[in-house]
Coordinates of N, CA, C and O in Angstrom, one line a residue:
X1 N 115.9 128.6 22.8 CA 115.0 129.6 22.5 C 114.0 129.1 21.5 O 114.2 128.2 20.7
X2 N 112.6 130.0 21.5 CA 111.5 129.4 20.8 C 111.8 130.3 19.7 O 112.6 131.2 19.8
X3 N 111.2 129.9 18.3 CA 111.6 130.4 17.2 C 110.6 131.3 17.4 O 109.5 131.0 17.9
X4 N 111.0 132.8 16.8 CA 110.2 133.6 16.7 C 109.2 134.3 15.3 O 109.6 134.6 14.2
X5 N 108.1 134.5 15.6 CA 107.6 134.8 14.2 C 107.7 136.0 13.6 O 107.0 136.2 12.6
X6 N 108.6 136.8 14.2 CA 109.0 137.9 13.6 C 110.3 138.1 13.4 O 110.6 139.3 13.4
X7 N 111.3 137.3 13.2 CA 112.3 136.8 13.2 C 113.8 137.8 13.0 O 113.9 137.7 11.8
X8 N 114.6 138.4 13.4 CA 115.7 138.9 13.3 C 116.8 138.6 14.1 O 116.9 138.3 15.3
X9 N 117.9 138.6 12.8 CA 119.3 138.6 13.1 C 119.9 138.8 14.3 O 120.2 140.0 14.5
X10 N 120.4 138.1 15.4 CA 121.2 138.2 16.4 C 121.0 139.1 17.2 O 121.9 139.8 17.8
X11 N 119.6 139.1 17.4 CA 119.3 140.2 18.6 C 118.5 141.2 17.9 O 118.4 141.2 16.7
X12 N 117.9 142.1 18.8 CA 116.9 142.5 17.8 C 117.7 144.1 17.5 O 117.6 144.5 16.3
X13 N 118.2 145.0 18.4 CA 119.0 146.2 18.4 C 118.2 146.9 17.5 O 118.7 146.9 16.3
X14 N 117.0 147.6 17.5 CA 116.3 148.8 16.8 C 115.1 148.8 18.2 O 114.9 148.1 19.2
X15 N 114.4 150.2 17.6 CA 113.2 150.9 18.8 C 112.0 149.7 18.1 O 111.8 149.0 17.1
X16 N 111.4 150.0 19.2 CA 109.7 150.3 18.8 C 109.5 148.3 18.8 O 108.6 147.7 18.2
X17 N 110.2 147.9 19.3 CA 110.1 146.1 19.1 C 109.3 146.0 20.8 O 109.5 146.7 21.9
X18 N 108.4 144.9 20.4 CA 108.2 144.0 22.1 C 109.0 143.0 22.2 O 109.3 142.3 21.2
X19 N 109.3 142.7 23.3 CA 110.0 141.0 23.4 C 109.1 140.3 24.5 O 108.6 141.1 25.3
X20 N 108.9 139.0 24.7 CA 108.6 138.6 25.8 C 108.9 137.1 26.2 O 109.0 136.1 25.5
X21 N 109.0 137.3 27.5 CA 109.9 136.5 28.8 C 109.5 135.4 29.4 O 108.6 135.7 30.1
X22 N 109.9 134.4 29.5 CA 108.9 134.1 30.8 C 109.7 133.2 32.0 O 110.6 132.4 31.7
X23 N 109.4 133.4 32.9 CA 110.7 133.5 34.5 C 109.4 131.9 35.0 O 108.2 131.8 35.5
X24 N 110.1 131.3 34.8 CA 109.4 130.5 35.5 C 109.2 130.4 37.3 O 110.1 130.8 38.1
X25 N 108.1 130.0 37.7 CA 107.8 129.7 38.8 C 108.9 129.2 40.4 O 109.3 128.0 40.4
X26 N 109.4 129.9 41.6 CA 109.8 129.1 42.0 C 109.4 128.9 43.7 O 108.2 129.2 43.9
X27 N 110.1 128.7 44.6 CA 109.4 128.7 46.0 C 109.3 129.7 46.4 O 109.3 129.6 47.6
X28 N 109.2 131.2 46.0 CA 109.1 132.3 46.8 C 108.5 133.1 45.7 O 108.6 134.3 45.9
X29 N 107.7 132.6 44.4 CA 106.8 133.4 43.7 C 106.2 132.7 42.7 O 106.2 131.5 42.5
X30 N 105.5 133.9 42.0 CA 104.5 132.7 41.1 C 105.3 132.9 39.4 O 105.9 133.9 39.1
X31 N 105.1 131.9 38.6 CA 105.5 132.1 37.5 C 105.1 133.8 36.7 O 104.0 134.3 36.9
X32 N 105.8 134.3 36.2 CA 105.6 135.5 35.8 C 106.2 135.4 34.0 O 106.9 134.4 33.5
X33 N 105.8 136.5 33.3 CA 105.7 136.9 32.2 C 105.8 138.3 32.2 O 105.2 139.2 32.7
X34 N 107.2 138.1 31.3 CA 107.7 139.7 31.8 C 107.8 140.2 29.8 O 108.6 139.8 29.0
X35 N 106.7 141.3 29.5 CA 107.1 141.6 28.8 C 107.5 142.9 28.6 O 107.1 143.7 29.4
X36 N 108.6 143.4 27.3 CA 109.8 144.8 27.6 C 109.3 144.8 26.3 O 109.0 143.8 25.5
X37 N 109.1 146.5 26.1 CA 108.5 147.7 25.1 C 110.6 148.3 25.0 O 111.6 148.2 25.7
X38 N 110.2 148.7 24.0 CA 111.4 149.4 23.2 C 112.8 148.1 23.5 O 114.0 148.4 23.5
X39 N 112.3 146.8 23.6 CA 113.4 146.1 23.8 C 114.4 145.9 22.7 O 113.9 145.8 21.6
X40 N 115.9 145.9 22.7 CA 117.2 146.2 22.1 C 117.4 144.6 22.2 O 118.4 144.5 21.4
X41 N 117.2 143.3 22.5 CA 117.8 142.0 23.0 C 116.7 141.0 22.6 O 115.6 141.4 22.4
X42 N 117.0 139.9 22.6 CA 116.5 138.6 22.4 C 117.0 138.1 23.8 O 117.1 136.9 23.7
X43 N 117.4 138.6 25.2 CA 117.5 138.3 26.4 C 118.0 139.1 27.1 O 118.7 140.1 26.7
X44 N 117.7 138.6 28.5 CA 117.6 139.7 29.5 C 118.5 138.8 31.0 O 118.3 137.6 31.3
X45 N 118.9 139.3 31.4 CA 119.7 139.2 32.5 C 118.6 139.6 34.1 O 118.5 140.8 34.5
X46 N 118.1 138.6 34.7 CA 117.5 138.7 35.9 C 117.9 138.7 37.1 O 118.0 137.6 37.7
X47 N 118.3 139.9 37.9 CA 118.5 139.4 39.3 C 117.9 138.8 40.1 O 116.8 139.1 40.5
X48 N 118.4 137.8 40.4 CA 117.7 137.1 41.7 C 118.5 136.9 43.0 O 119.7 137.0 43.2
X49 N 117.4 136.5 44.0 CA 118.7 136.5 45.7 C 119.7 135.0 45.6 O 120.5 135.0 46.6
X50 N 119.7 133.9 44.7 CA 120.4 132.9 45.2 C 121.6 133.5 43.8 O 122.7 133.8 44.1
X51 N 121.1 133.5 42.6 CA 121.6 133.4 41.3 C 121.4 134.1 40.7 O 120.2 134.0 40.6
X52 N 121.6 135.2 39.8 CA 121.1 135.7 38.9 C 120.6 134.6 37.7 O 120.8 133.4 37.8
X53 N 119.8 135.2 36.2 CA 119.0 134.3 35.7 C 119.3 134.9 34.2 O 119.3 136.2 34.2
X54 N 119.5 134.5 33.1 CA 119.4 134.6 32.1 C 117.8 134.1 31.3 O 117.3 132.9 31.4
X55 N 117.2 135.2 30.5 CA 116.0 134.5 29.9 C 116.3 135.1 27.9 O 116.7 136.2 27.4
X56 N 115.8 133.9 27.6 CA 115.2 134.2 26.5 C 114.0 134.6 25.9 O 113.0 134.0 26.2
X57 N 113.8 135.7 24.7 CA 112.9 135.9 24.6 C 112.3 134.7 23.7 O 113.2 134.1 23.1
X58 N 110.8 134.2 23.7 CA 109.9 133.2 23.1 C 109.3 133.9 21.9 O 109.0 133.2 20.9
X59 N 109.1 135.3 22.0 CA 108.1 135.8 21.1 C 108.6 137.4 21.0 O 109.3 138.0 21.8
X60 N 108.3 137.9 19.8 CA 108.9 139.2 19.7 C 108.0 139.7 18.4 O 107.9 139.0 17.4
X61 N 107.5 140.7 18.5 CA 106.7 142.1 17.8 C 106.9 143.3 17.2 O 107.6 144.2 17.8
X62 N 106.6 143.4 16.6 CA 106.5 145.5 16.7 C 105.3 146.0 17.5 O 104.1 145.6 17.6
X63 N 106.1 146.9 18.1 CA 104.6 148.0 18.8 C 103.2 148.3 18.0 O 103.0 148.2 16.8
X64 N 102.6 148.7 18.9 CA 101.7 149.4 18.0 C 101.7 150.7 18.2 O 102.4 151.1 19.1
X65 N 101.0 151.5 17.4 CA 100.9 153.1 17.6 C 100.5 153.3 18.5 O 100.3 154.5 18.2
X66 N 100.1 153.2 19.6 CA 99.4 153.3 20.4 C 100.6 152.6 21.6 O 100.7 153.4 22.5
X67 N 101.1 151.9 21.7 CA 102.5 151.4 22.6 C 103.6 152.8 22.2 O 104.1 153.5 23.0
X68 N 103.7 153.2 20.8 CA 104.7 153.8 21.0 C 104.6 155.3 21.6 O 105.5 155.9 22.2
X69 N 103.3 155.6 21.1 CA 102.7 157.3 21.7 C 102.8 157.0 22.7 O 103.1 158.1 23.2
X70 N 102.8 155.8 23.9 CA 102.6 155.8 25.4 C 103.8 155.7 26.0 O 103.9 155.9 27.2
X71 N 104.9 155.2 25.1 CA 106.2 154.4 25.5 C 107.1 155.2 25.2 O 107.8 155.7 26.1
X72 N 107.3 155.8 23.9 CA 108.0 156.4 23.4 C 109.2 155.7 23.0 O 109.1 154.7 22.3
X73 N 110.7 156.3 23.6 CA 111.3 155.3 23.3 C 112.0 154.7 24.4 O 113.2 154.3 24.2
X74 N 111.4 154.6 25.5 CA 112.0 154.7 26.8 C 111.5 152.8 26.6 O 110.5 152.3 26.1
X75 N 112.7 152.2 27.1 CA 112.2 151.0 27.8 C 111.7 150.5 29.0 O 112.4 150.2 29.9
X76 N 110.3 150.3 29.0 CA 109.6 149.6 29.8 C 109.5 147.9 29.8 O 109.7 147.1 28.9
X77 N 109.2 147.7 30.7 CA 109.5 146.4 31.7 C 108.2 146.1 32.4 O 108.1 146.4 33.6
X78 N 107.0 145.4 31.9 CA 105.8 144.9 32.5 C 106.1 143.5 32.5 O 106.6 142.8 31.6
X79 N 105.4 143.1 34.2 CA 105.4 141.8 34.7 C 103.9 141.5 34.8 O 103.1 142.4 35.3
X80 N 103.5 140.5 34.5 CA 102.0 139.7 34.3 C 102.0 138.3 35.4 O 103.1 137.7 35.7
X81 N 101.0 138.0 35.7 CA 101.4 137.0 36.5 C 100.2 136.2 36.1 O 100.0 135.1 36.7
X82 N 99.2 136.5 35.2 CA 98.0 136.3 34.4 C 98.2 136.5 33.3 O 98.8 137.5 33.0
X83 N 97.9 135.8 32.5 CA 97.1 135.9 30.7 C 96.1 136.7 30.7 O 96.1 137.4 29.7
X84 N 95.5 136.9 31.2 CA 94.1 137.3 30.9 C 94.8 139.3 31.5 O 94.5 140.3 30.9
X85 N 95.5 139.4 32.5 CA 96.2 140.7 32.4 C 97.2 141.2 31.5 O 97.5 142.4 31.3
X86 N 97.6 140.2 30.9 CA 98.3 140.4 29.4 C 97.6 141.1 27.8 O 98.0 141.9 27.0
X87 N 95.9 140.1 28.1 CA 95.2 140.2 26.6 C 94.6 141.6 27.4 O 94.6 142.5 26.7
X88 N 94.1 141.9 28.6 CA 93.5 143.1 28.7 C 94.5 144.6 28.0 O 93.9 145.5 27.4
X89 N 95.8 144.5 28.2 CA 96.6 145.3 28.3 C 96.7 145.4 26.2 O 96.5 146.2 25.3
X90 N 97.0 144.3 26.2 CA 96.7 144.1 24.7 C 95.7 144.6 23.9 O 95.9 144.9 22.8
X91 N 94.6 144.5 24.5 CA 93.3 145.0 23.9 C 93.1 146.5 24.3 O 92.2 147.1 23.7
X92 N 94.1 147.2 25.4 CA 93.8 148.7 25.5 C 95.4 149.6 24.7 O 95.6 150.8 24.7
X93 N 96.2 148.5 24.2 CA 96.7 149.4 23.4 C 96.9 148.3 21.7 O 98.0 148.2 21.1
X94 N 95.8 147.9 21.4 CA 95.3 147.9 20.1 C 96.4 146.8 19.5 O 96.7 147.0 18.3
X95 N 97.0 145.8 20.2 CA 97.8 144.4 19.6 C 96.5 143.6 18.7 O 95.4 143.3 19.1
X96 N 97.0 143.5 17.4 CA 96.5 142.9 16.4 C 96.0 141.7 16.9 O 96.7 140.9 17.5
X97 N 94.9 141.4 16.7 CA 94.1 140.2 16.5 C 95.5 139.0 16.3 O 96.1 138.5 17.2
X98 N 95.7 138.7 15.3 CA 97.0 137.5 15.0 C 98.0 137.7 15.7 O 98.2 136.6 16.3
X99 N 98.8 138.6 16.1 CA 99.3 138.8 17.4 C 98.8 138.1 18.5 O 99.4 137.0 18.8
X100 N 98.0 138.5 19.1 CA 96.8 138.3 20.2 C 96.8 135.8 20.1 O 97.1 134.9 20.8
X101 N 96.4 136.0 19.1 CA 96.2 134.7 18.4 C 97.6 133.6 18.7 O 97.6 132.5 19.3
X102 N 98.8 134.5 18.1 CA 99.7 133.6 18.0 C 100.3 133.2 19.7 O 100.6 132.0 20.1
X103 N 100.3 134.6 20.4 CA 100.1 134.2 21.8 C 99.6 133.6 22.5 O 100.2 133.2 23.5
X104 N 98.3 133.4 22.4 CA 97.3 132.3 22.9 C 98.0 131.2 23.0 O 98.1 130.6 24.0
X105 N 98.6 130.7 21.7 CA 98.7 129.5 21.5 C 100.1 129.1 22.0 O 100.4 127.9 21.8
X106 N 100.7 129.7 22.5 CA 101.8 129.8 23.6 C 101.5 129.6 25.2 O 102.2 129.5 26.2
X107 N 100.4 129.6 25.2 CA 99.9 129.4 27.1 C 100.3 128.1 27.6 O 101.1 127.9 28.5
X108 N 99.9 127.4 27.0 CA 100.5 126.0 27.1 C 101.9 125.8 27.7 O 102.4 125.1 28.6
X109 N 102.6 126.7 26.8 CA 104.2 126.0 26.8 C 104.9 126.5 27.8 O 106.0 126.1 28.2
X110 N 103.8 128.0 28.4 CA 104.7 129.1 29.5 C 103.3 129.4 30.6 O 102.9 130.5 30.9
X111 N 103.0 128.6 30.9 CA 102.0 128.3 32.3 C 102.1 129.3 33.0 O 103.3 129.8 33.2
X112 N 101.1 129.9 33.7 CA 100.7 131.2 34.9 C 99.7 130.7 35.4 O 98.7 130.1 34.9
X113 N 99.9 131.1 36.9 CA 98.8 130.8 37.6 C 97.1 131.5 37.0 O 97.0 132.5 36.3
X114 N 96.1 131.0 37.4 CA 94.9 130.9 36.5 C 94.5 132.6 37.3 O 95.1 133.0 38.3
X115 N 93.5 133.4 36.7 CA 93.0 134.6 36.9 C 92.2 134.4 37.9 O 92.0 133.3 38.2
X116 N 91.6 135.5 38.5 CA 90.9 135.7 39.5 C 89.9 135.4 38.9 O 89.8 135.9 37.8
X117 N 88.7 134.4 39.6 CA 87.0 134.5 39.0 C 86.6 135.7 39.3 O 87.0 136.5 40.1
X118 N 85.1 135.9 38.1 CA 84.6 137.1 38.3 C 83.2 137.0 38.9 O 82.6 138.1 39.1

């Protein structure tokens, strides 16, 4: 697991945290980035049809006010299969600039296929 910049104890077990995933690429899909709102874990258990899949979280947050007015406390589960559908989503519920930043610089290490031209 990647060290996180928001760092807690053995899992994260409180509301209002993001975690995020990333499921790498295989012959029957494209790499994906899965991030979970009100997440309780530093990992997540994946079904899959050959194997199921254990992932670790790379990166972990607090919400914003604006995640949590929308989320509440219910756990949600968004899959990205783009960066650039990540920073959109980020930028309509108000993820801090340095946030925004420190993920950037994580593209590199967790590859998605490139966005649609405009």
């Amino acid at each position: 697991m990647y060290p996180h910049p928001y760092p807690h104890t053995s899992g994260i077990n409180k509301l209002h945290q993001v975690a995020y995933f990333y499921m790498p690429a295989n012959d029957e899909r494209p790499a994906e980035l899965i991030q979970i709102l009100n997440c309780d874990r530093t990992f997540i258990h994946v079904p899959m049809r050959e194997e199921d899949v254990t992932l670790d979280a790379f990166f972990v947050r607090d919400m914003t006010e604006a995640e949590i007015q929308n989320f509440s406390d219910s756990q949600t589960w968004q899959i990205f299969v783009h960066w650039d559908e990540l920073y959109e989503d980020h930028v309509r519920f108000k993820v801090s600039r340095k946030v925004m930043s420190e993920l950037e610089q994580l593209k590199q290490k967790f590859p998605l296929p490139e966005g649609m031209a405009a």
